[in-house]
mmCIF file of C-alpha atoms in Angstrom:
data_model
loop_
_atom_site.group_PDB
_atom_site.id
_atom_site.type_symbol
_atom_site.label_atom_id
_atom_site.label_comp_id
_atom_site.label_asym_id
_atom_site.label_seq_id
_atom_site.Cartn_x
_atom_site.Cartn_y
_atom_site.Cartn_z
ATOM 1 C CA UNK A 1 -12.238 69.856 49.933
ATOM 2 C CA UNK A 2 -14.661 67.653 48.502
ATOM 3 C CA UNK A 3 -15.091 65.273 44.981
ATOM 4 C CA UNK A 4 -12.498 65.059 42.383
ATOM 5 C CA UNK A 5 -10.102 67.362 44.127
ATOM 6 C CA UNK A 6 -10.718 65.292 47.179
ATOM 7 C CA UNK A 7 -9.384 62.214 45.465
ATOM 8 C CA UNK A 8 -6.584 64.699 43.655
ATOM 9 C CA UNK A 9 -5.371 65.458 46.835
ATOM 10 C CA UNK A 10 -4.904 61.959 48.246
ATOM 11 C CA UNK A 11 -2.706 61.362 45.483
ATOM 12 C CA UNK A 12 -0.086 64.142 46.038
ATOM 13 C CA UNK A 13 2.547 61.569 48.140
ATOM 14 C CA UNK A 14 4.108 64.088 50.106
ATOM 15 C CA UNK A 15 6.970 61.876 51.255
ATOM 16 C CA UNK A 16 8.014 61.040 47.680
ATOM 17 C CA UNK A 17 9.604 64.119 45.466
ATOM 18 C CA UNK A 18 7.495 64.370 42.548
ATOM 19 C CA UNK A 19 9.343 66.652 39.846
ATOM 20 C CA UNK A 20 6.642 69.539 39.269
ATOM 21 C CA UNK A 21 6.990 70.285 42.788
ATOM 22 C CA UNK A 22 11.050 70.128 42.861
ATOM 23 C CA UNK A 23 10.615 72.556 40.099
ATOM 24 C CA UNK A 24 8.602 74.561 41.757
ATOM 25 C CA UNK A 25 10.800 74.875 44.632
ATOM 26 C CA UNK A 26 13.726 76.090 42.429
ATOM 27 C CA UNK A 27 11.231 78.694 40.793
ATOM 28 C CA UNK A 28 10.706 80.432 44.553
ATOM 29 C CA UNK A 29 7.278 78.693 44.853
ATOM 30 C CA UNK A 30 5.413 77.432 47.727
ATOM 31 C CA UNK A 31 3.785 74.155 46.480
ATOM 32 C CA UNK A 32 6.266 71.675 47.502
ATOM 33 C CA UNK A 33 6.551 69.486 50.408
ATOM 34 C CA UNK A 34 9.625 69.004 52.132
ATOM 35 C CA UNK A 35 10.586 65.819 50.728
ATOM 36 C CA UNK A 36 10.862 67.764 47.348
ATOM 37 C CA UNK A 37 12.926 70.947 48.677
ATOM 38 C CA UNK A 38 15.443 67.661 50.193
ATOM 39 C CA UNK A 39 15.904 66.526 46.796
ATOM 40 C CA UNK A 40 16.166 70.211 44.943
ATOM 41 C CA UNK A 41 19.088 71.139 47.615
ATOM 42 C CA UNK A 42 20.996 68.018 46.960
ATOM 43 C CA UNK A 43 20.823 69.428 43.319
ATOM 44 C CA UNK A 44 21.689 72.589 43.898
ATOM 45 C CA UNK A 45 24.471 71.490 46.054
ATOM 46 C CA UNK A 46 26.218 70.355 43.307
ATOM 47 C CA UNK A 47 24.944 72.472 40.694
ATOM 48 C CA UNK A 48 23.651 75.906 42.355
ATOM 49 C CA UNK A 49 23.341 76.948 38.462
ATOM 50 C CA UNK A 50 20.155 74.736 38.442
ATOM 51 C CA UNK A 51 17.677 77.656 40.812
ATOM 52 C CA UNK A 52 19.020 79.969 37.697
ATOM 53 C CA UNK A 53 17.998 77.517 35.230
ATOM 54 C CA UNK A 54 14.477 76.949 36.810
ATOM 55 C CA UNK A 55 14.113 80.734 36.380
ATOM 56 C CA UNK A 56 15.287 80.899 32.650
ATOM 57 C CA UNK A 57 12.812 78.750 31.669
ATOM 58 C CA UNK A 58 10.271 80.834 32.683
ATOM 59 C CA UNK A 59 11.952 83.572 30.656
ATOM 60 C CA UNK A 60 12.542 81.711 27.701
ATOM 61 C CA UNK A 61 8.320 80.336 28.279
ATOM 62 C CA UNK A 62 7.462 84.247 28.218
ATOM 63 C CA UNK A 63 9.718 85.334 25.241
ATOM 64 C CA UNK A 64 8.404 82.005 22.500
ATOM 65 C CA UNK A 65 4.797 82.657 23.653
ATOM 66 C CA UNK A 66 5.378 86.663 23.278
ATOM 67 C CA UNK A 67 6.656 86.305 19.617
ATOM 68 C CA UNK A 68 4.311 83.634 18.742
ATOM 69 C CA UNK A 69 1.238 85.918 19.869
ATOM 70 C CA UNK A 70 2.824 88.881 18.688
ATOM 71 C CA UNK A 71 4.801 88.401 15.451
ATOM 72 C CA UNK A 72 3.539 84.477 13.912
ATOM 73 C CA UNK A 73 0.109 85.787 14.962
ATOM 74 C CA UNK A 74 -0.243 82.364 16.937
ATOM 75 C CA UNK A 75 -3.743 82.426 18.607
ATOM 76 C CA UNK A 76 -3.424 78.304 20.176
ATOM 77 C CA UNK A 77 -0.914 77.109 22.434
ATOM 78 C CA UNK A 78 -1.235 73.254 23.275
ATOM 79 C CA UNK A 79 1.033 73.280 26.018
ATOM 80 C CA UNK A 80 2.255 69.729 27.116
ATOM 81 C CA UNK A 81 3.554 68.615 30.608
ATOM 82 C CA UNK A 82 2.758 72.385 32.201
ATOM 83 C CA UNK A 83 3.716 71.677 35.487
ATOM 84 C CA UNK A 84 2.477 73.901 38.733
ATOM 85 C CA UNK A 85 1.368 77.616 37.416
ATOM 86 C CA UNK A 86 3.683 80.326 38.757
ATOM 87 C CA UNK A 87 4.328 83.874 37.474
ATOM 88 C CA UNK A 88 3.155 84.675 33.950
ATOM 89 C CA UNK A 89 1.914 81.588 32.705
ATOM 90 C CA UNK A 90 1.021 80.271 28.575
ATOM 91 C CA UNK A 91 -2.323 81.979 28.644
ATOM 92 C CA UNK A 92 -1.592 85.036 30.555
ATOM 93 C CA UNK A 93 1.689 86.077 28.267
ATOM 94 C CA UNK A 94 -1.141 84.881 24.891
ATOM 95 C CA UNK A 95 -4.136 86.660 26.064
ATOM 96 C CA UNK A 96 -2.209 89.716 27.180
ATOM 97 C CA UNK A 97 -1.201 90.252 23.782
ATOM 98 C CA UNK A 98 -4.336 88.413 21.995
ATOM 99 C CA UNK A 99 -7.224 88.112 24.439
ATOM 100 C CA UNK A 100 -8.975 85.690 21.868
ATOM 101 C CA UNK A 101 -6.126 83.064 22.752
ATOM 102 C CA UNK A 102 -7.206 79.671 22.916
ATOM 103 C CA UNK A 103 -4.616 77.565 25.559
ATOM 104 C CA UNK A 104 -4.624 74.077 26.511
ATOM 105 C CA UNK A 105 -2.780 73.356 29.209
ATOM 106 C CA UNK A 106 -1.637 69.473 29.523
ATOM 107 C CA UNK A 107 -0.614 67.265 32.892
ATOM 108 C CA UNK A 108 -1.084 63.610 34.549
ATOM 109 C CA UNK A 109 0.480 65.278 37.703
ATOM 110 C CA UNK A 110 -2.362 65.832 40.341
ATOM 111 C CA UNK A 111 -0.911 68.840 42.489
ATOM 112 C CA UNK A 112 -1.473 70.326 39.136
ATOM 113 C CA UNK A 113 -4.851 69.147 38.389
ATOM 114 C CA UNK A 114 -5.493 70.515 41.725
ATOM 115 C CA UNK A 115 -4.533 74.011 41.105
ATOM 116 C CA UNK A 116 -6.124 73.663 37.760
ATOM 117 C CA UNK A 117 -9.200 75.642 38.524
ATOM 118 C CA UNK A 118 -7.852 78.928 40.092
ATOM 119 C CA UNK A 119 -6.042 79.006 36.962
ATOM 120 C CA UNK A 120 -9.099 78.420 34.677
ATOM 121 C CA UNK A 121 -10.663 81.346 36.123
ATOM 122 C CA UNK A 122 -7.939 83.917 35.407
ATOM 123 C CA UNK A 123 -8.682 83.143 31.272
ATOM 124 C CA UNK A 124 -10.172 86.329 29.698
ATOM 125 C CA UNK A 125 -13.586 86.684 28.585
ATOM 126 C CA UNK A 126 -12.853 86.405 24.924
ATOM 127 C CA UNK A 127 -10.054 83.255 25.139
ATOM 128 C CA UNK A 128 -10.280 79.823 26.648
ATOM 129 C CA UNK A 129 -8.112 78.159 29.211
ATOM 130 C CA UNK A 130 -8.665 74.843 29.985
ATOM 131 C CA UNK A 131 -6.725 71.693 31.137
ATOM 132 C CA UNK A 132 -6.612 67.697 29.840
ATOM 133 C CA UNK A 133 -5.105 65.135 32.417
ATOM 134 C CA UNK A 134 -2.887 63.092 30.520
ATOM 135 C CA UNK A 135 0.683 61.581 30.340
ATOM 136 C CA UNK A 136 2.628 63.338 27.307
ATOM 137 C CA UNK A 137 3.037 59.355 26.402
ATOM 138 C CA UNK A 138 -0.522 59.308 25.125
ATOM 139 C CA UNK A 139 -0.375 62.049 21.823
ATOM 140 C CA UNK A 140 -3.284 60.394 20.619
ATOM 141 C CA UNK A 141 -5.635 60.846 23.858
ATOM 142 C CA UNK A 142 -4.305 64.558 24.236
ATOM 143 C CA UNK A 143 -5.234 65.181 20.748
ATOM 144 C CA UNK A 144 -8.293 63.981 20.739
ATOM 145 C CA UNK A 145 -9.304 65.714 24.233
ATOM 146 C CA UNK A 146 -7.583 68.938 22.837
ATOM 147 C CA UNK A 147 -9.457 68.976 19.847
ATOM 148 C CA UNK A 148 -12.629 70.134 21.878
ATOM 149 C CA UNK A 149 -10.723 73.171 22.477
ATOM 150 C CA UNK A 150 -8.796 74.028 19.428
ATOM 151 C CA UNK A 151 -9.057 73.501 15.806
ATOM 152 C CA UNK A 152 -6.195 72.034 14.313
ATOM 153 C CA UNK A 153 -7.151 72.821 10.688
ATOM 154 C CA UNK A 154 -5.705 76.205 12.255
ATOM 155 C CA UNK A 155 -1.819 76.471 13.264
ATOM 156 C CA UNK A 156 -1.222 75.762 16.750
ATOM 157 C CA UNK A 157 1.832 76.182 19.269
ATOM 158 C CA UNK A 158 2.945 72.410 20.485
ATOM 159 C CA UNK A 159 5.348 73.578 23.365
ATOM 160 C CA UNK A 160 7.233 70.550 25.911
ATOM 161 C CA UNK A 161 9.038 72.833 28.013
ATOM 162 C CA UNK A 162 11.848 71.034 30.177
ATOM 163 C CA UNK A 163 9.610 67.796 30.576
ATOM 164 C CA UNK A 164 11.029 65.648 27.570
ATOM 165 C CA UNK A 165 14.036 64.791 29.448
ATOM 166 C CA UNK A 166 12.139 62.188 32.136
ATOM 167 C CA UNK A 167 11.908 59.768 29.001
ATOM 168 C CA UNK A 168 14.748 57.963 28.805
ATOM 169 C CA UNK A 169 14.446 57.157 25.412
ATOM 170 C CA UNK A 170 15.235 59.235 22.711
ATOM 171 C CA UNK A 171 13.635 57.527 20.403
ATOM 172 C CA UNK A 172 10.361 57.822 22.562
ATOM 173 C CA UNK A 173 10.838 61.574 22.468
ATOM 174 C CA UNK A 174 11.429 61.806 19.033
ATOM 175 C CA UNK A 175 8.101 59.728 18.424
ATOM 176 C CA UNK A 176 5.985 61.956 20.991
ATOM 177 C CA UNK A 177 6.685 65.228 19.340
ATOM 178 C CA UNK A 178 6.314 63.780 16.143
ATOM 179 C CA UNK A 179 2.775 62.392 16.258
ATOM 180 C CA UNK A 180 2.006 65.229 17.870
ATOM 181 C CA UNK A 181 2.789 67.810 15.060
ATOM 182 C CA UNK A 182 2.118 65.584 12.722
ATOM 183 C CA UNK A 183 -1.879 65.891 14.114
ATOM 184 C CA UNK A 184 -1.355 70.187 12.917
ATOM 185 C CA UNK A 185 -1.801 72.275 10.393
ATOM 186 C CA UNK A 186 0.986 74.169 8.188
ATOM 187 C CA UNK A 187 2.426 77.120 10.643
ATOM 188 C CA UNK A 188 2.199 75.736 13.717
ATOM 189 C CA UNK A 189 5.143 75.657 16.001
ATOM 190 C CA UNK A 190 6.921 73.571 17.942
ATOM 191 C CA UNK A 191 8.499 74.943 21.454
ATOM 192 C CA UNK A 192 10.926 72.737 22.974
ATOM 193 C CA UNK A 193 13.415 72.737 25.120
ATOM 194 C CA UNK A 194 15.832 70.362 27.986
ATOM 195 C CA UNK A 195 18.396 70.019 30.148
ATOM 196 C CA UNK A 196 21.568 69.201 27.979
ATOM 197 C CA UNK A 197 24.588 67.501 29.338
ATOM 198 C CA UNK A 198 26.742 70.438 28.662
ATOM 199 C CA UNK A 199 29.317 70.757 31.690
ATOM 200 C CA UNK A 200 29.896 68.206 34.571
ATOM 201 C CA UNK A 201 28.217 69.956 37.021
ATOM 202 C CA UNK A 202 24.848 69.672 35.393
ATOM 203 C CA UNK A 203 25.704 66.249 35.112
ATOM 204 C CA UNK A 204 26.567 65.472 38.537
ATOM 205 C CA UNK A 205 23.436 67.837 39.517
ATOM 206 C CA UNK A 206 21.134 64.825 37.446
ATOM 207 C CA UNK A 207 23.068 62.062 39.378
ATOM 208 C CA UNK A 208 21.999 63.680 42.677
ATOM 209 C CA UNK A 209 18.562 64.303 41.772
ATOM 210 C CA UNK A 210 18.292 60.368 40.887
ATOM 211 C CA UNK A 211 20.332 59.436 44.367
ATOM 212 C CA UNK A 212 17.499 61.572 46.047
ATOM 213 C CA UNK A 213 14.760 59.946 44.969
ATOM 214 C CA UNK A 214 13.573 62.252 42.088
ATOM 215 C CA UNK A 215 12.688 60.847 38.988
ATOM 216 C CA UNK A 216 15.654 60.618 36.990
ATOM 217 C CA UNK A 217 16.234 63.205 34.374
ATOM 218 C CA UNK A 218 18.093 62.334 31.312
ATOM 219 C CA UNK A 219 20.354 65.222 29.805
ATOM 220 C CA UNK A 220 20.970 64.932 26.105
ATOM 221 C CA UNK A 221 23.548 67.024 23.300
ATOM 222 C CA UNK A 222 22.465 69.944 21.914
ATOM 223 C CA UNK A 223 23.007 67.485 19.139
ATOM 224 C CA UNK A 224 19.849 64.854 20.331
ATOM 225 C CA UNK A 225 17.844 68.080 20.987
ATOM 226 C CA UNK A 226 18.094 69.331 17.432
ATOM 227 C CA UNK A 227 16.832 65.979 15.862
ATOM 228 C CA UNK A 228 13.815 66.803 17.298
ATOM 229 C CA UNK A 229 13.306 69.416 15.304
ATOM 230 C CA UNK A 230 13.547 67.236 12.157
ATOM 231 C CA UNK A 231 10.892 68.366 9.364
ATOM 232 C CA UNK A 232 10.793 71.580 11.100
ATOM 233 C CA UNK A 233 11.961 75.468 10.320
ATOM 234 C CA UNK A 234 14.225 76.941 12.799
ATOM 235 C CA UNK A 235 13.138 80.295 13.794
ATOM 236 C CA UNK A 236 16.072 82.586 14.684
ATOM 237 C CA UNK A 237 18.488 82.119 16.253
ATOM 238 C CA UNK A 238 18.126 78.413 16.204
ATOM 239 C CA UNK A 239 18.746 76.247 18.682
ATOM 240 C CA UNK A 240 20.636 77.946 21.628
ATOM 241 C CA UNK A 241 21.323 78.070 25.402
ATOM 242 C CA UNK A 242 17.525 79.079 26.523
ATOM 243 C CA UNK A 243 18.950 82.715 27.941
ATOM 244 C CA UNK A 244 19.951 83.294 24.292
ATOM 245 C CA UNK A 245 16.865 83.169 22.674
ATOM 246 C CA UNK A 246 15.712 86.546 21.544
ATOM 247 C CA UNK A 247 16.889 87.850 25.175
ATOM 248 C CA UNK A 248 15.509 91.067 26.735
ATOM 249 C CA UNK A 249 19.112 91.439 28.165
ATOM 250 C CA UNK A 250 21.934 92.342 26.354
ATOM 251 C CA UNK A 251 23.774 90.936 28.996
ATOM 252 C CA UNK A 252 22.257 87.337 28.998
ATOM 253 C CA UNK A 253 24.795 84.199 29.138
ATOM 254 C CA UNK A 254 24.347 80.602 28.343
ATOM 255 C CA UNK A 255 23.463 77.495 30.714
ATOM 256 C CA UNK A 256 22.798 73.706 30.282
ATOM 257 C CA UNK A 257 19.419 74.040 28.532
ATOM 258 C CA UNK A 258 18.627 74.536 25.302
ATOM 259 C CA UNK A 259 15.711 75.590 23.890
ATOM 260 C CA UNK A 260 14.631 77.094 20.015
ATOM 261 C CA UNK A 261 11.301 77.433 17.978
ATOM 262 C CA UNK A 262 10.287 75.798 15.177
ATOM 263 C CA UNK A 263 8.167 76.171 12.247
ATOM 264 C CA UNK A 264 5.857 73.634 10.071
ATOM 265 C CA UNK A 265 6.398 74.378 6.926
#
């Protein structure tokens, strides 16, 4: 490997778990280094519910992008802190069901950036797929480097999906989604969800990921989560554990994460 994902790779730190590839690990995937499947065990030691979680998300991802394609006629996703690409992906789930999808896929993380252009080249012929390397810190600098992608005199689909909760701030959160919708057009969307601190075994699960070196992950109240939404539309059925959002299974059942959809009026 040679040039920018030369220098990518040196970055990756194998010895230090980096939360993409902790993630990953929960979601069955195979880019993770051992130091990261150390810290997702000592999780899941404590809170086994957290592998389920990892895998909800990714339902809950599919379901949001599937009515926004489908039923709000959504044809640009900005999606923010994307992590590594596993099974059915933004673009794939927009361009199966509108191939003209535009997607913007957003990350400072550099395993990511690595594995950025396998994913490029699975965009269809009539969408674009492309990636910015940024922090979620800078709205301003994703903005501007999405705008050569999408055209926000158009509604777009802002989604943070499970990423928000590394800012300890909530404040800081509430600013980051803000400036960022702010920047788009009446009818686009905001997708959002975290970890909440719902039950103590979630909570003891963040503790452990902190005492293993992880980045530590701050779970908020449904409560904080809803602010977020401030200035927004919920779209049915609100705010709810992420399973419970327009599930495909009847018999679906809640977790610590919450997740909903809203609309700029």
């Amino acid at each position: 490997m040679a040039g920018p994902d030369a220098e990518l790779t040196a970055k990756l730190q194998p010895d230090v778990p980096h939360a993409a590839r902790i993630w990953n690990y929960w979601m069955g995937g195979k880019d993770n280094f051992q130091s990261d499947r150390a810290a997702g065990d000592a999780v899941a030691e404590v809170y086994p519910e957290i592998v389920l979680m990892a895998q909800q998300s990714r339902g809950f991802l599919v379901r949001t992008v599937r009515y926004l394609a489908a039923e709000a006629g959504i044809r640009q996703f900005l999606d923010i802190g994307t992590g590594l690409p596993t099974m059915q992906n933004t673009h794939a789930v927009a361009q199966g069901i509108a191939p003209d999808s535009r997607i913007v896929y957003v990350d400072n993380d550099p395993m990511v950036l690595v594995h950025a252009r396998a994913l490029l080249a699975s965009t269809t012929t009539q969408g674009v797929t492309t990636y910015v390397p940024a922090d979620y810190h800078d709205p301003e600098k994703i903005l501007a480097e999405a705008a050569q992608t999408l055209d926000f005199d158009e509604p777009i689909a802002v989604m943070y999906m499970g990423v928000l909760g590394y800012e300890p701030d909530l404040d800081v959160v509430r600013s980051i989604i803000g400036r960022t919708m702010d920047a788009t057009a009446s009818g686009s969307h905001l997708v959002f969800w975290d970890g909440t601190n719902t039950s103590p075994a979630v909570v003891d699960g963040a503790q452990r990921l902190a005492e293993s070196g992880g980045v530590p992950y701050i779970l908020r109240s449904p409560e904080d989560l809803a602010s977020c939404f401030a200035g927004l539309t919920l779209v049915e059925p609100g705010l709810v554990p992420i399973p419970l959002w327009r599930p495909d299974d009847a018999d679906a059942t809640g977790i610590d994460a919450y997740g909903a959809v809203g609309r700029k009026p």
